[in-house]
Amino acid sequence: MGYFGNHLATLVTGVFATVLTGLWLYFVDFVPILNLIFTMAVPITWFLVLMCWISQKSTDYVHNHAPPHSEKKSLTSAQTVEPAGSQVNPSEIKQVRNELLLELDSVKESVKLKDSEIERLNQEIANLQTLVQIESLKTELANFKTLASKRTK
C-alpha cells in the first residue's frame, strides 16, 4: 500500500499548494504582478490536490471492490483438472483426442459452409453490379434518343 496510503501525490501537491498560498498571502501587498500569478496558481494547485485525492479514493475503491481474478479458460465436461504429478491413462488421451477430432471436423464443415455462402454472395454481388451497369446503359440510351428527337425537330 505504500507510505501515506498511496496518497503521496496528494500530499506533495497539498504541501506545494500550501506553500503557494502562504507566499501569496505574504507577497500580495508588495508586488502587484505576483498577485495576478498567485491568483491563478493557488486555485489551480488546490484543484490538483482535490483531483489527486479523488482519483486515489476511486482507485482504492475499485481495487478493494473488484471481483477476484478467475481462470480465463472454461472447462468443458470432458476436460478435468488433474492434480499436479498425477498420471493420465493412454485410453483417456485417446478418448479426448477422438472428441477433439470430432469437434475439429465439425468446425471444418462449418467453415466449408461459410466459404460456400461467401462465394454465393460474391456471385450475387457480381450479378447486381451487372444489372446496375445494364440499367445505366439503358438510361444513357434513353437520353441519347431524347437528344436525337430534339435535334430532328
mmCIF file of C-alpha atoms in Angstrom:
data_model
loop_
_atom_site.group_PDB
_atom_site.id
_atom_site.type_symbol
_atom_site.label_atom_id
_atom_site.label_comp_id
_atom_site.label_asym_id
_atom_site.label_seq_id
_atom_site.Cartn_x
_atom_site.Cartn_y
_atom_site.Cartn_z
ATOM 1 C CA MET A 1 0.000 0.000 0.000
ATOM 2 C CA GLY A 2 2.954 2.323 0.433
ATOM 3 C CA TYR A 3 3.554 5.288 2.648
ATOM 4 C CA PHE A 4 0.602 7.581 3.399
ATOM 5 C CA GLY A 5 -1.873 5.047 1.989
ATOM 6 C CA ASN A 6 -0.826 5.739 -1.635
ATOM 7 C CA HIS A 7 -1.701 9.407 -1.179
ATOM 8 C CA LEU A 8 1.858 10.619 -1.740
ATOM 9 C CA ALA A 9 0.906 12.617 -4.857
ATOM 10 C CA THR A 10 -1.937 14.255 -2.930
ATOM 11 C CA LEU A 11 0.371 15.049 -0.038
ATOM 12 C CA VAL A 12 3.108 16.562 -2.224
ATOM 13 C CA THR A 13 0.612 18.621 -4.220
ATOM 14 C CA GLY A 14 -1.052 19.743 -0.976
ATOM 15 C CA VAL A 15 2.255 20.884 0.506
ATOM 16 C CA PHE A 16 3.017 22.783 -2.716
ATOM 17 C CA ALA A 17 -0.455 24.393 -2.658
ATOM 18 C CA THR A 18 0.023 25.363 0.988
ATOM 19 C CA VAL A 19 3.409 26.958 0.258
ATOM 20 C CA LEU A 20 1.955 28.854 -2.705
ATOM 21 C CA THR A 21 -0.963 30.051 -0.561
ATOM 22 C CA GLY A 22 1.436 31.237 2.153
ATOM 23 C CA LEU A 23 3.627 33.070 -0.365
ATOM 24 C CA TRP A 24 0.553 34.636 -1.929
ATOM 25 C CA LEU A 25 -0.623 35.956 1.417
ATOM 26 C CA TYR A 26 2.868 37.296 2.167
ATOM 27 C CA PHE A 27 3.594 38.935 -1.238
ATOM 28 C CA VAL A 28 0.100 40.223 -2.043
ATOM 29 C CA ASP A 29 0.905 43.725 -0.803
ATOM 30 C CA PHE A 30 4.494 44.030 -2.118
ATOM 31 C CA VAL A 31 4.433 43.122 -5.828
ATOM 32 C CA PRO A 32 1.188 43.618 -7.805
ATOM 33 C CA ILE A 33 2.185 41.371 -10.740
ATOM 34 C CA LEU A 34 2.690 38.467 -8.329
ATOM 35 C CA ASN A 35 -0.899 38.936 -7.197
ATOM 36 C CA LEU A 36 -2.093 38.001 -10.703
ATOM 37 C CA ILE A 37 0.235 34.989 -10.894
ATOM 38 C CA PHE A 38 -0.737 33.710 -7.465
ATOM 39 C CA THR A 39 -4.431 34.377 -8.160
ATOM 40 C CA MET A 40 -4.178 31.837 -10.987
ATOM 41 C CA ALA A 41 -1.683 29.403 -9.446
ATOM 42 C CA VAL A 42 -3.210 28.891 -5.995
ATOM 43 C CA PRO A 43 -6.713 27.760 -7.091
ATOM 44 C CA ILE A 44 -5.180 25.550 -9.776
ATOM 45 C CA THR A 45 -2.919 23.763 -7.293
ATOM 46 C CA TRP A 46 -5.761 23.276 -4.808
ATOM 47 C CA PHE A 47 -7.836 21.870 -7.670
ATOM 48 C CA LEU A 48 -4.969 19.470 -8.431
ATOM 49 C CA VAL A 49 -4.917 18.422 -4.766
ATOM 50 C CA LEU A 50 -8.639 17.686 -4.939
ATOM 51 C CA MET A 51 -8.260 15.718 -8.191
ATOM 52 C CA CYS A 52 -5.351 13.669 -6.797
ATOM 53 C CA TRP A 53 -7.355 12.845 -3.695
ATOM 54 C CA ILE A 54 -10.498 11.889 -5.677
ATOM 55 C CA SER A 55 -8.563 9.744 -8.154
ATOM 56 C CA GLN A 56 -6.754 7.890 -5.363
ATOM 57 C CA LYS A 57 -10.011 7.287 -3.498
ATOM 58 C CA SER A 58 -11.539 5.987 -6.735
ATOM 59 C CA THR A 59 -8.591 3.673 -7.353
ATOM 60 C CA ASP A 60 -8.741 2.387 -3.781
ATOM 61 C CA TYR A 61 -12.470 1.747 -4.106
ATOM 62 C CA VAL A 62 -12.129 -0.112 -7.398
ATOM 63 C CA HIS A 63 -9.288 -2.306 -6.160
ATOM 64 C CA ASN A 64 -10.986 -3.082 -2.859
ATOM 65 C CA HIS A 65 -14.312 -3.977 -4.500
ATOM 66 C CA ALA A 66 -13.017 -5.755 -7.616
ATOM 67 C CA PRO A 67 -14.045 -9.367 -8.111
ATOM 68 C CA PRO A 68 -11.256 -11.878 -7.520
ATOM 69 C CA HIS A 69 -9.317 -12.960 -10.578
ATOM 70 C CA SER A 70 -10.772 -16.111 -12.056
ATOM 71 C CA GLU A 71 -9.309 -18.555 -14.502
ATOM 72 C CA LYS A 72 -9.970 -17.355 -18.060
ATOM 73 C CA LYS A 73 -10.166 -20.813 -19.627
ATOM 74 C CA SER A 74 -13.501 -22.536 -19.331
ATOM 75 C CA LEU A 75 -13.523 -26.255 -18.761
ATOM 76 C CA THR A 76 -15.961 -28.461 -20.647
ATOM 77 C CA SER A 77 -17.453 -31.590 -19.151
ATOM 78 C CA ALA A 78 -14.901 -33.750 -20.989
ATOM 79 C CA GLN A 79 -11.964 -31.844 -19.526
ATOM 80 C CA THR A 80 -10.931 -32.382 -15.954
ATOM 81 C CA VAL A 81 -8.313 -30.724 -13.845
ATOM 82 C CA GLU A 82 -5.727 -33.236 -12.716
ATOM 83 C CA PRO A 83 -3.680 -32.608 -9.585
ATOM 84 C CA ALA A 84 -0.008 -31.940 -10.187
ATOM 85 C CA GLY A 85 2.086 -35.072 -10.526
ATOM 86 C CA SER A 86 -0.754 -37.465 -11.428
ATOM 87 C CA GLN A 87 -0.597 -39.815 -14.414
ATOM 88 C CA VAL A 88 -3.040 -39.832 -17.326
ATOM 89 C CA ASN A 89 -4.060 -43.104 -18.911
ATOM 90 C CA PRO A 90 -3.430 -43.621 -22.635
ATOM 91 C CA SER A 91 -7.103 -44.564 -23.055
ATOM 92 C CA GLU A 92 -8.130 -41.169 -21.617
ATOM 93 C CA ILE A 93 -5.765 -39.463 -24.030
ATOM 94 C CA LYS A 94 -7.276 -41.376 -26.967
ATOM 95 C CA GLN A 95 -10.785 -40.528 -25.835
ATOM 96 C CA VAL A 96 -10.009 -36.820 -25.543
ATOM 97 C CA ARG A 97 -8.174 -36.948 -28.885
ATOM 98 C CA ASN A 98 -11.220 -38.512 -30.574
ATOM 99 C CA GLU A 99 -13.518 -35.889 -29.075
ATOM 100 C CA LEU A 100 -11.229 -33.124 -30.264
ATOM 101 C CA LEU A 101 -11.054 -34.650 -33.755
ATOM 102 C CA LEU A 102 -14.853 -34.743 -33.915
ATOM 103 C CA GLU A 103 -15.014 -31.123 -32.837
ATOM 104 C CA LEU A 104 -12.345 -30.221 -35.402
ATOM 105 C CA ASP A 105 -14.339 -31.955 -38.159
ATOM 106 C CA SER A 106 -17.474 -30.046 -37.216
ATOM 107 C CA VAL A 107 -15.538 -26.766 -37.274
ATOM 108 C CA LYS A 108 -14.093 -27.627 -40.700
ATOM 109 C CA GLU A 109 -17.583 -28.409 -42.003
ATOM 110 C CA SER A 110 -18.944 -25.100 -40.739
ATOM 111 C CA VAL A 111 -16.010 -23.294 -42.384
ATOM 112 C CA LYS A 112 -16.830 -25.032 -45.691
ATOM 113 C CA LEU A 113 -20.444 -23.920 -45.367
ATOM 114 C CA LYS A 114 -19.339 -20.368 -44.658
ATOM 115 C CA ASP A 115 -16.973 -20.418 -47.645
ATOM 116 C CA SER A 116 -19.746 -21.610 -49.974
ATOM 117 C CA GLU A 117 -22.057 -18.910 -48.586
ATOM 118 C CA ILE A 118 -19.384 -16.254 -49.177
ATOM 119 C CA GLU A 119 -18.866 -17.489 -52.737
ATOM 120 C CA ARG A 120 -22.620 -17.363 -53.384
ATOM 121 C CA LEU A 121 -22.825 -13.816 -52.013
ATOM 122 C CA ASN A 122 -19.863 -12.716 -54.152
ATOM 123 C CA GLN A 123 -21.610 -14.109 -57.250
ATOM 124 C CA GLU A 124 -24.799 -12.296 -56.294
ATOM 125 C CA ILE A 125 -22.865 -9.042 -55.887
ATOM 126 C CA ALA A 126 -21.328 -9.511 -59.333
ATOM 127 C CA ASN A 127 -24.798 -10.107 -60.804
ATOM 128 C CA LEU A 128 -26.140 -6.980 -59.145
ATOM 129 C CA GLN A 129 -23.230 -4.928 -60.468
ATOM 130 C CA THR A 130 -24.000 -6.218 -63.959
ATOM 131 C CA LEU A 131 -27.664 -5.247 -63.563
ATOM 132 C CA VAL A 132 -26.654 -1.764 -62.421
ATOM 133 C CA GLN A 133 -24.424 -1.385 -65.471
ATOM 134 C CA ILE A 134 -27.237 -2.539 -67.773
ATOM 135 C CA GLU A 135 -29.633 -0.022 -66.215
ATOM 136 C CA SER A 136 -27.022 2.708 -66.594
ATOM 137 C CA LEU A 137 -26.622 1.864 -70.281
ATOM 138 C CA LYS A 138 -30.410 1.873 -70.752
ATOM 139 C CA THR A 139 -30.576 5.318 -69.148
ATOM 140 C CA GLU A 140 -27.829 6.644 -71.419
ATOM 141 C CA LEU A 141 -29.570 5.174 -74.473
ATOM 142 C CA ALA A 142 -32.838 6.826 -73.448
ATOM 143 C CA ASN A 143 -31.030 10.145 -73.024
ATOM 144 C CA PHE A 144 -29.461 9.802 -76.487
ATOM 145 C CA LYS A 145 -32.873 9.046 -78.000
ATOM 146 C CA THR A 146 -34.389 12.151 -76.428
ATOM 147 C CA LEU A 147 -31.468 14.248 -77.664
ATOM 148 C CA ALA A 148 -31.831 12.804 -81.158
ATOM 149 C CA SER A 149 -35.578 13.513 -81.207
ATOM 150 C CA LYS A 150 -34.938 17.103 -80.086
ATOM 151 C CA ARG A 151 -32.424 17.624 -82.894
ATOM 152 C CA THR A 152 -34.786 16.337 -85.549
ATOM 153 C CA LYS A 153 -37.477 18.835 -84.527
#
